[in-house]
One Martini backbone bead per residue (centre of mass of N, CA, C, O) as a GRO file, in nm:
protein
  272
    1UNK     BB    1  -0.696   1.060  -2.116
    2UNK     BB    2  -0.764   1.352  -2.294
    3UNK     BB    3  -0.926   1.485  -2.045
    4UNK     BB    4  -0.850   1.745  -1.821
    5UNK     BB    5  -0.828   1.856  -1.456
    6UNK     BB    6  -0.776   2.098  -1.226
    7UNK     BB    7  -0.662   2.126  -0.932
    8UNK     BB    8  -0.714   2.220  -0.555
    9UNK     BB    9  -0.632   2.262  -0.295
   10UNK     BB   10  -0.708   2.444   0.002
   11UNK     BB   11  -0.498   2.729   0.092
   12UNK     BB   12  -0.511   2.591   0.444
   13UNK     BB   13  -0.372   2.328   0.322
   14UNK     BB   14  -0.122   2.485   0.152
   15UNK     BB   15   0.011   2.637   0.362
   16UNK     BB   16   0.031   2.366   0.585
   17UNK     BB   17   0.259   2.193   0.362
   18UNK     BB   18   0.486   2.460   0.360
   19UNK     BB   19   0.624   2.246   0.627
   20UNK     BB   20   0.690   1.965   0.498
   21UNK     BB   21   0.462   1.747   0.504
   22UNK     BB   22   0.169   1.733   0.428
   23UNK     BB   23   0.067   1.570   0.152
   24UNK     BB   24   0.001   1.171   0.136
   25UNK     BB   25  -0.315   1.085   0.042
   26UNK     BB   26  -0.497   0.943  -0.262
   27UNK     BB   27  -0.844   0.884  -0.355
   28UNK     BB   28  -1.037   0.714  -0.578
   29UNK     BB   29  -1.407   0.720  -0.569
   30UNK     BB   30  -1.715   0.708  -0.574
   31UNK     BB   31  -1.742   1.029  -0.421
   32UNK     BB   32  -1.447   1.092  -0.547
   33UNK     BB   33  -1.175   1.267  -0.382
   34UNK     BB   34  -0.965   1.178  -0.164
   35UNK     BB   35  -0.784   1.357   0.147
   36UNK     BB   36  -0.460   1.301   0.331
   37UNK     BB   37  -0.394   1.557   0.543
   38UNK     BB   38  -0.100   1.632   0.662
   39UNK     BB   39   0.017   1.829   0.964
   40UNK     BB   40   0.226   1.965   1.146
   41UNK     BB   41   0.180   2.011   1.512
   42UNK     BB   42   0.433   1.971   1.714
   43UNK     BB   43   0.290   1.665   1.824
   44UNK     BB   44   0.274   1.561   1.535
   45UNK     BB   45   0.018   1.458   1.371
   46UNK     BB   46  -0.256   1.640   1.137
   47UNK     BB   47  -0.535   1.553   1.039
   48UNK     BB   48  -0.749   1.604   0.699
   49UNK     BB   49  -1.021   1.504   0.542
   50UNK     BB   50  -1.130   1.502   0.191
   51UNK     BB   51  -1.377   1.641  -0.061
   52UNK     BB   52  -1.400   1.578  -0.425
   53UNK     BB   53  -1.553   1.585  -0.764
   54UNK     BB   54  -1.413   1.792  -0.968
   55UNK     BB   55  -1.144   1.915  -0.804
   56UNK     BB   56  -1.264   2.232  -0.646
   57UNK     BB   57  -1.446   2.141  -0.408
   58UNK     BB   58  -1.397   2.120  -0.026
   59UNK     BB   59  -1.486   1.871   0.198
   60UNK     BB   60  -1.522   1.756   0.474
   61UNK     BB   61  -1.447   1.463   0.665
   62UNK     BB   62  -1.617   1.248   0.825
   63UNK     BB   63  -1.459   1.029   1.136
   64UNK     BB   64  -1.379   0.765   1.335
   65UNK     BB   65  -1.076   0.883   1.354
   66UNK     BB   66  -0.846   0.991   1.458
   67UNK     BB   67  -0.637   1.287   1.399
   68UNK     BB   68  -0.407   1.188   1.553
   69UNK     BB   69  -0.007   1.140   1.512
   70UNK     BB   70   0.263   1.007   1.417
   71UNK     BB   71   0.129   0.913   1.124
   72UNK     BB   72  -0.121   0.982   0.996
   73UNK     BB   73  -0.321   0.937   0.775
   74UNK     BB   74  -0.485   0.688   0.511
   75UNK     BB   75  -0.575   0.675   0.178
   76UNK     BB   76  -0.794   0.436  -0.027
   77UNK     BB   77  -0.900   0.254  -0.283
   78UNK     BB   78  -1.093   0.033  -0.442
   79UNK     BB   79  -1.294  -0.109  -0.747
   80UNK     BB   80  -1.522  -0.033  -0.552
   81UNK     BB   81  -1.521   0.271  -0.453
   82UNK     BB   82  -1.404   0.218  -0.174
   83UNK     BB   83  -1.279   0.318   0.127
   84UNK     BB   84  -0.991   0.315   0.321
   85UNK     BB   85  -0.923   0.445   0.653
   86UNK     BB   86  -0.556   0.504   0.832
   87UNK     BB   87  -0.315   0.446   1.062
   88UNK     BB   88  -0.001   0.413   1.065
   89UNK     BB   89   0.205   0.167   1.199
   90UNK     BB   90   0.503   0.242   1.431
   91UNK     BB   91   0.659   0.181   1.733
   92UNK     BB   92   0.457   0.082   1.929
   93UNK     BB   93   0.490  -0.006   2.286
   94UNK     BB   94   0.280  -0.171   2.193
   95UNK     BB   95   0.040  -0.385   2.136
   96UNK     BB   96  -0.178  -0.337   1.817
   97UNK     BB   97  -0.425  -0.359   1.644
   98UNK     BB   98  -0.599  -0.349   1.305
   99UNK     BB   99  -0.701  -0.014   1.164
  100UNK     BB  100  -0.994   0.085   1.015
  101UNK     BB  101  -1.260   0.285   0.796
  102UNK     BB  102  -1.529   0.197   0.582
  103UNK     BB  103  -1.643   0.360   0.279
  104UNK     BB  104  -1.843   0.457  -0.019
  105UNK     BB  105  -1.968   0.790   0.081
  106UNK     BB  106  -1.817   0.939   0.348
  107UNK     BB  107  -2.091   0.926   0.545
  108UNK     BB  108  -2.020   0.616   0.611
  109UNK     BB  109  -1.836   0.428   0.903
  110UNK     BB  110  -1.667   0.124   0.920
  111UNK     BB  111  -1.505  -0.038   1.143
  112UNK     BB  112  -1.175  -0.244   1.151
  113UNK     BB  113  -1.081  -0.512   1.315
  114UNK     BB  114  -0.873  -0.674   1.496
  115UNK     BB  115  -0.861  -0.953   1.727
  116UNK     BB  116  -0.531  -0.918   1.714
  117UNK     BB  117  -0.187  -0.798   1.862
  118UNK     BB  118   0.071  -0.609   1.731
  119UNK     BB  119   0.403  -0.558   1.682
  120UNK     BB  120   0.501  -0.274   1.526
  121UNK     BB  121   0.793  -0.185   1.360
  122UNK     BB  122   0.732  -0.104   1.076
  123UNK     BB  123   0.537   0.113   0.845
  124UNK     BB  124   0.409   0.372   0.699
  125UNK     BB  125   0.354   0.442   0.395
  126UNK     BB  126   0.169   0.236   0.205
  127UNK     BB  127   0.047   0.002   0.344
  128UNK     BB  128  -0.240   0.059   0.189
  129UNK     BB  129  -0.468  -0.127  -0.045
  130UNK     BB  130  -0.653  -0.201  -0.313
  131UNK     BB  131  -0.866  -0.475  -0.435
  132UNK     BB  132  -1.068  -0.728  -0.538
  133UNK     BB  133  -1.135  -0.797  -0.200
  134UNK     BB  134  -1.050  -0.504  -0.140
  135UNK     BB  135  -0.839  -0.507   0.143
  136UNK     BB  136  -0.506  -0.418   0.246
  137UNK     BB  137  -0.231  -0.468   0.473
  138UNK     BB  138   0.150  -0.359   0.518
  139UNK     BB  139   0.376  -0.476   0.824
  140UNK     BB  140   0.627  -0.459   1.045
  141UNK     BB  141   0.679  -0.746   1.287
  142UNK     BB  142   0.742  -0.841   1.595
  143UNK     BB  143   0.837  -1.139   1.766
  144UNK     BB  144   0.868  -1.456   1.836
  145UNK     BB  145   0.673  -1.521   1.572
  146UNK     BB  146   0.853  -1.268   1.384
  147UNK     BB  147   1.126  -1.307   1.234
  148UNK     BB  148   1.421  -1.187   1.077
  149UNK     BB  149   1.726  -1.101   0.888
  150UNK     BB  150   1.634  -0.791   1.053
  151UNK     BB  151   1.781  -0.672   1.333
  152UNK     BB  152   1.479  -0.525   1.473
  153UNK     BB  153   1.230  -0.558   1.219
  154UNK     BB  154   1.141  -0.844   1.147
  155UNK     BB  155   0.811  -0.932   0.973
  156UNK     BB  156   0.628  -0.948   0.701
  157UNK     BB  157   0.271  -0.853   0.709
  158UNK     BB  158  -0.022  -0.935   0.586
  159UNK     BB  159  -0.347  -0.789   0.539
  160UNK     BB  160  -0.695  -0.874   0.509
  161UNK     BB  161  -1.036  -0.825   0.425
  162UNK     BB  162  -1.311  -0.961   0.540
  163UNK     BB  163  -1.676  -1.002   0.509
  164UNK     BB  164  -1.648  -0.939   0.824
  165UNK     BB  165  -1.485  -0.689   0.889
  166UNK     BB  166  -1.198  -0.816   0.905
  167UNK     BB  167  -0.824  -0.906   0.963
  168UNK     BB  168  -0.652  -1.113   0.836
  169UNK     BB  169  -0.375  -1.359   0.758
  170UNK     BB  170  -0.124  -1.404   0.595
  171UNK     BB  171   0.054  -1.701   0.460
  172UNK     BB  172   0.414  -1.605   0.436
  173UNK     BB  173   0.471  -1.930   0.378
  174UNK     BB  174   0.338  -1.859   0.051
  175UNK     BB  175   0.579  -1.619  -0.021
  176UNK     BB  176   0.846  -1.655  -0.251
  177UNK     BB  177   1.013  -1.484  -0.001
  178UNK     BB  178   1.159  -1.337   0.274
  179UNK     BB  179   1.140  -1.055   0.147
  180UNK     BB  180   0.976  -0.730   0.161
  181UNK     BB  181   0.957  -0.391   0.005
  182UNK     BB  182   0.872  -0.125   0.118
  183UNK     BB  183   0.624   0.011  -0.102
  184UNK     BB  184   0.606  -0.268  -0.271
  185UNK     BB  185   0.273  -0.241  -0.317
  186UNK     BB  186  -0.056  -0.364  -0.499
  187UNK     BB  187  -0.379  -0.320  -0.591
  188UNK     BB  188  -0.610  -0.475  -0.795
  189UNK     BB  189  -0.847  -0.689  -1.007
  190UNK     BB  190  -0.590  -0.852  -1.042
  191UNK     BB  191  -0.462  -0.802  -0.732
  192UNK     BB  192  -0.133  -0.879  -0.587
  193UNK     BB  193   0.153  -0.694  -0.545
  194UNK     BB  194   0.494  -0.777  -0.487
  195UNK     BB  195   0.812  -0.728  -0.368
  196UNK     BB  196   1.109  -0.974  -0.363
  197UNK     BB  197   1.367  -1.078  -0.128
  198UNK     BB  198   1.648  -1.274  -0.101
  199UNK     BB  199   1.787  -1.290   0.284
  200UNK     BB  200   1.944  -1.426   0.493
  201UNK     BB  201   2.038  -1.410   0.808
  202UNK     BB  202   2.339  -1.294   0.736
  203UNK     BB  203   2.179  -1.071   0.515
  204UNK     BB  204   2.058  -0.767   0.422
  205UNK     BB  205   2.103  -0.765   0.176
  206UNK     BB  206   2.053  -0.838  -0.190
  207UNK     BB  207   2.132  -1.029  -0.436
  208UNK     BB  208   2.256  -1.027  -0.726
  209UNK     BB  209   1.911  -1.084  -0.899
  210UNK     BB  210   1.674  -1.176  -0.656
  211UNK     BB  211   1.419  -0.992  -0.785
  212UNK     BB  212   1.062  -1.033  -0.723
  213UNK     BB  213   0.741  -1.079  -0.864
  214UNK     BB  214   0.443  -1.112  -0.649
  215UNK     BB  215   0.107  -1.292  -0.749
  216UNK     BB  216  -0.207  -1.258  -0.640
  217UNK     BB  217  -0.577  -1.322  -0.677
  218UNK     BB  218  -0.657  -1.417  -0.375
  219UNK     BB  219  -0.437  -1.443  -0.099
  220UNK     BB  220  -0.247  -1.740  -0.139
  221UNK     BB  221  -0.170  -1.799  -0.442
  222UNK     BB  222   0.157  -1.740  -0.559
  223UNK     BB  223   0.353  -1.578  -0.802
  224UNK     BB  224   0.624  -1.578  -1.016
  225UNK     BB  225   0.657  -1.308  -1.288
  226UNK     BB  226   0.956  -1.231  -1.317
  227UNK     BB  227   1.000  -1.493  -1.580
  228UNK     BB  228   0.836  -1.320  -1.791
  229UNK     BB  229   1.040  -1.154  -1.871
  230UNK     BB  230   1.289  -1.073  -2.091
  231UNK     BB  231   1.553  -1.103  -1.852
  232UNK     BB  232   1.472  -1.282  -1.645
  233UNK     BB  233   1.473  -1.021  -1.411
  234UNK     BB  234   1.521  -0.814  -1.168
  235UNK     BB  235   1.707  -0.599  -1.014
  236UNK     BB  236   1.498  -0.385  -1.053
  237UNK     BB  237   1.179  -0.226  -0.962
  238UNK     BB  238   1.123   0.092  -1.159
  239UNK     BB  239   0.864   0.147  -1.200
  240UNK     BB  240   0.552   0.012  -1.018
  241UNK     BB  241   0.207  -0.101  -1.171
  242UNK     BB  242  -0.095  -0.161  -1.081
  243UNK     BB  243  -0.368  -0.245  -1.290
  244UNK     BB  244  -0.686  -0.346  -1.490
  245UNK     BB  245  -0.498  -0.493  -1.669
  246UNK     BB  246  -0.185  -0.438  -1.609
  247UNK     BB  247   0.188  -0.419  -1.612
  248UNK     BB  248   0.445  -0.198  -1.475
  249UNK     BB  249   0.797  -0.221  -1.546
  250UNK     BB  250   1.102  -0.112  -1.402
  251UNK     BB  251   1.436  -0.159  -1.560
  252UNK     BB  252   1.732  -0.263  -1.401
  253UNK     BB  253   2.090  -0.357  -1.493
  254UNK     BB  254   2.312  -0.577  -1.635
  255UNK     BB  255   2.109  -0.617  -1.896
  256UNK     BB  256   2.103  -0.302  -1.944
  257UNK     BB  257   2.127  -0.087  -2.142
  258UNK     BB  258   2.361   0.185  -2.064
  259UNK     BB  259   2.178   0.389  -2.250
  260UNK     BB  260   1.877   0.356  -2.107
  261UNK     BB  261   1.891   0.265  -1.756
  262UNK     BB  262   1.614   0.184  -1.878
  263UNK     BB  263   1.355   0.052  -1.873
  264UNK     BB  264   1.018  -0.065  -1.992
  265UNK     BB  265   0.746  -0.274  -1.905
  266UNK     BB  266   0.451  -0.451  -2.045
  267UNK     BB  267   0.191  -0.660  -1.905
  268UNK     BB  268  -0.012  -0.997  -1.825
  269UNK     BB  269  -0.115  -1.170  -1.603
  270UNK     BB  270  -0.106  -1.508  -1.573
  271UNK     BB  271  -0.271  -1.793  -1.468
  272UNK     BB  272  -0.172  -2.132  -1.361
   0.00000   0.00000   0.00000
């Protein structure tokens, strides 16, 4: 944290990012840093895949994924240093797999698929994250089994990466919320960490101050840490960052002096 590097993508990288579609995925792994640029091409998104180690010099990385599509690829990186790039799925005509491909080395890269295909409501980006396990993927699925107090959105779904190199549900009825918030997601050496919000079936709004930071070290059994947050729980949980020793968590809401409008507060979470 003390030296730093100063980098940039290649100019016809950042020539097509200035038509605002752009990078938006990066991870630091074991072979340096990774990065799925994204560009619109007018029939969809168009991704490149690049590799850097200093981050001066970078090389396209071949892999087995198409390389169009309407949200791009989306690459991100576990506490072992592998990558795992994907491409996330929102609004497809039918049910589809859960698609991603995992490499150690940006050289060689293992497909992992679901044996399951879900209809998927909607992804977007950060959909996934590298975690003490390996990684995750969460996304709202649609369908007779996952009904959700969203109208139309379903129900969020977590997915773990199992050591035979498949994907798992998380059973959803052990994460103490009703409803998961797209995109406050994270996952470190730590665990995975959640953010979430209770939500009854007929109202989609939060009430206020029932949002809670659910945190899992297995991915089974979820603890919720925001009760021991100085404030008592968060109205807001903003900026969320879960690191390999501690998370930050940045807290709004009526508890908050007026002048502060934020506060941040650093702690490290500990299993009961």
């Amino acid at each position: 944290g003390e030296t730093w590097m100063r980098g940039e993508l290649p100019d016809d990288v950042l020539d097509k990012a200035a038509t605002g579609f752009g990078p938006v995925s990066y991870a630091a792994g074991a072979a340096g840093v990774m990065v799925a640029a994204n560009m619109n091409g007018g029939t969809g998104a168009t991704s490149v895949v690049l590799l850097s180690e200093d981050p001066q010099t970078w090389q396209e990385v071949e892999h087995p994924l198409a390389t169009s599509g309407d949200m791009g690829l989306e690459v991100t990186a576990n506490p072992d240093g592998e990558y795992l790039l994907s491409e996330p799925v929102g609004g497809a005509p039918g049910p589809v797999p859960i698609v991603g491909a995992v490499s150690s080395d940006s050289q060689t890269w293992q497909v992992v698929t679901s044996t399951e295909e879900y209809q998927i409501a909607g992804g977007g980006n950060d959909w996934s994250t590298g975690w003490r396990d390996g990684f995750a993927i969460v996304a709202q699925v649609s369908g007779d089994d996952a009904t959700g107090p969203e109208e139309g959105m379903g129900q969020t779904q977590i997915w773990l990466m199992t050591d035979e190199r498949t994907w798992a549900e998380v059973d959803m009825a052990d994460v103490p919320a009703s409803h998961l918030v797209p995109g406050d997601y994270h996952g470190s050496s730590l665990g995975l960490l959640v953010v979430g919000e209770d939500l009854s079936q007929h109202d989609t709004e939060p009430a206020e101050g029932n949002t809670s930071l659910l945190l899992t070290s297995d991915g089974q059994t979820w603890q919720d840490i925001s009760t021991d947050l100085p404030l008592g729980g968060p109205t807001m949980a903003m900026p969320l960052v879960l690191g390999e020793a501690s998370v930050l968590v940045g807290l709004r809401g009526p508890d908050v002096p007026a002048p502060a409008q934020m506060q941040l507060w650093v702690g490290t979470p500990i299993d009961r």
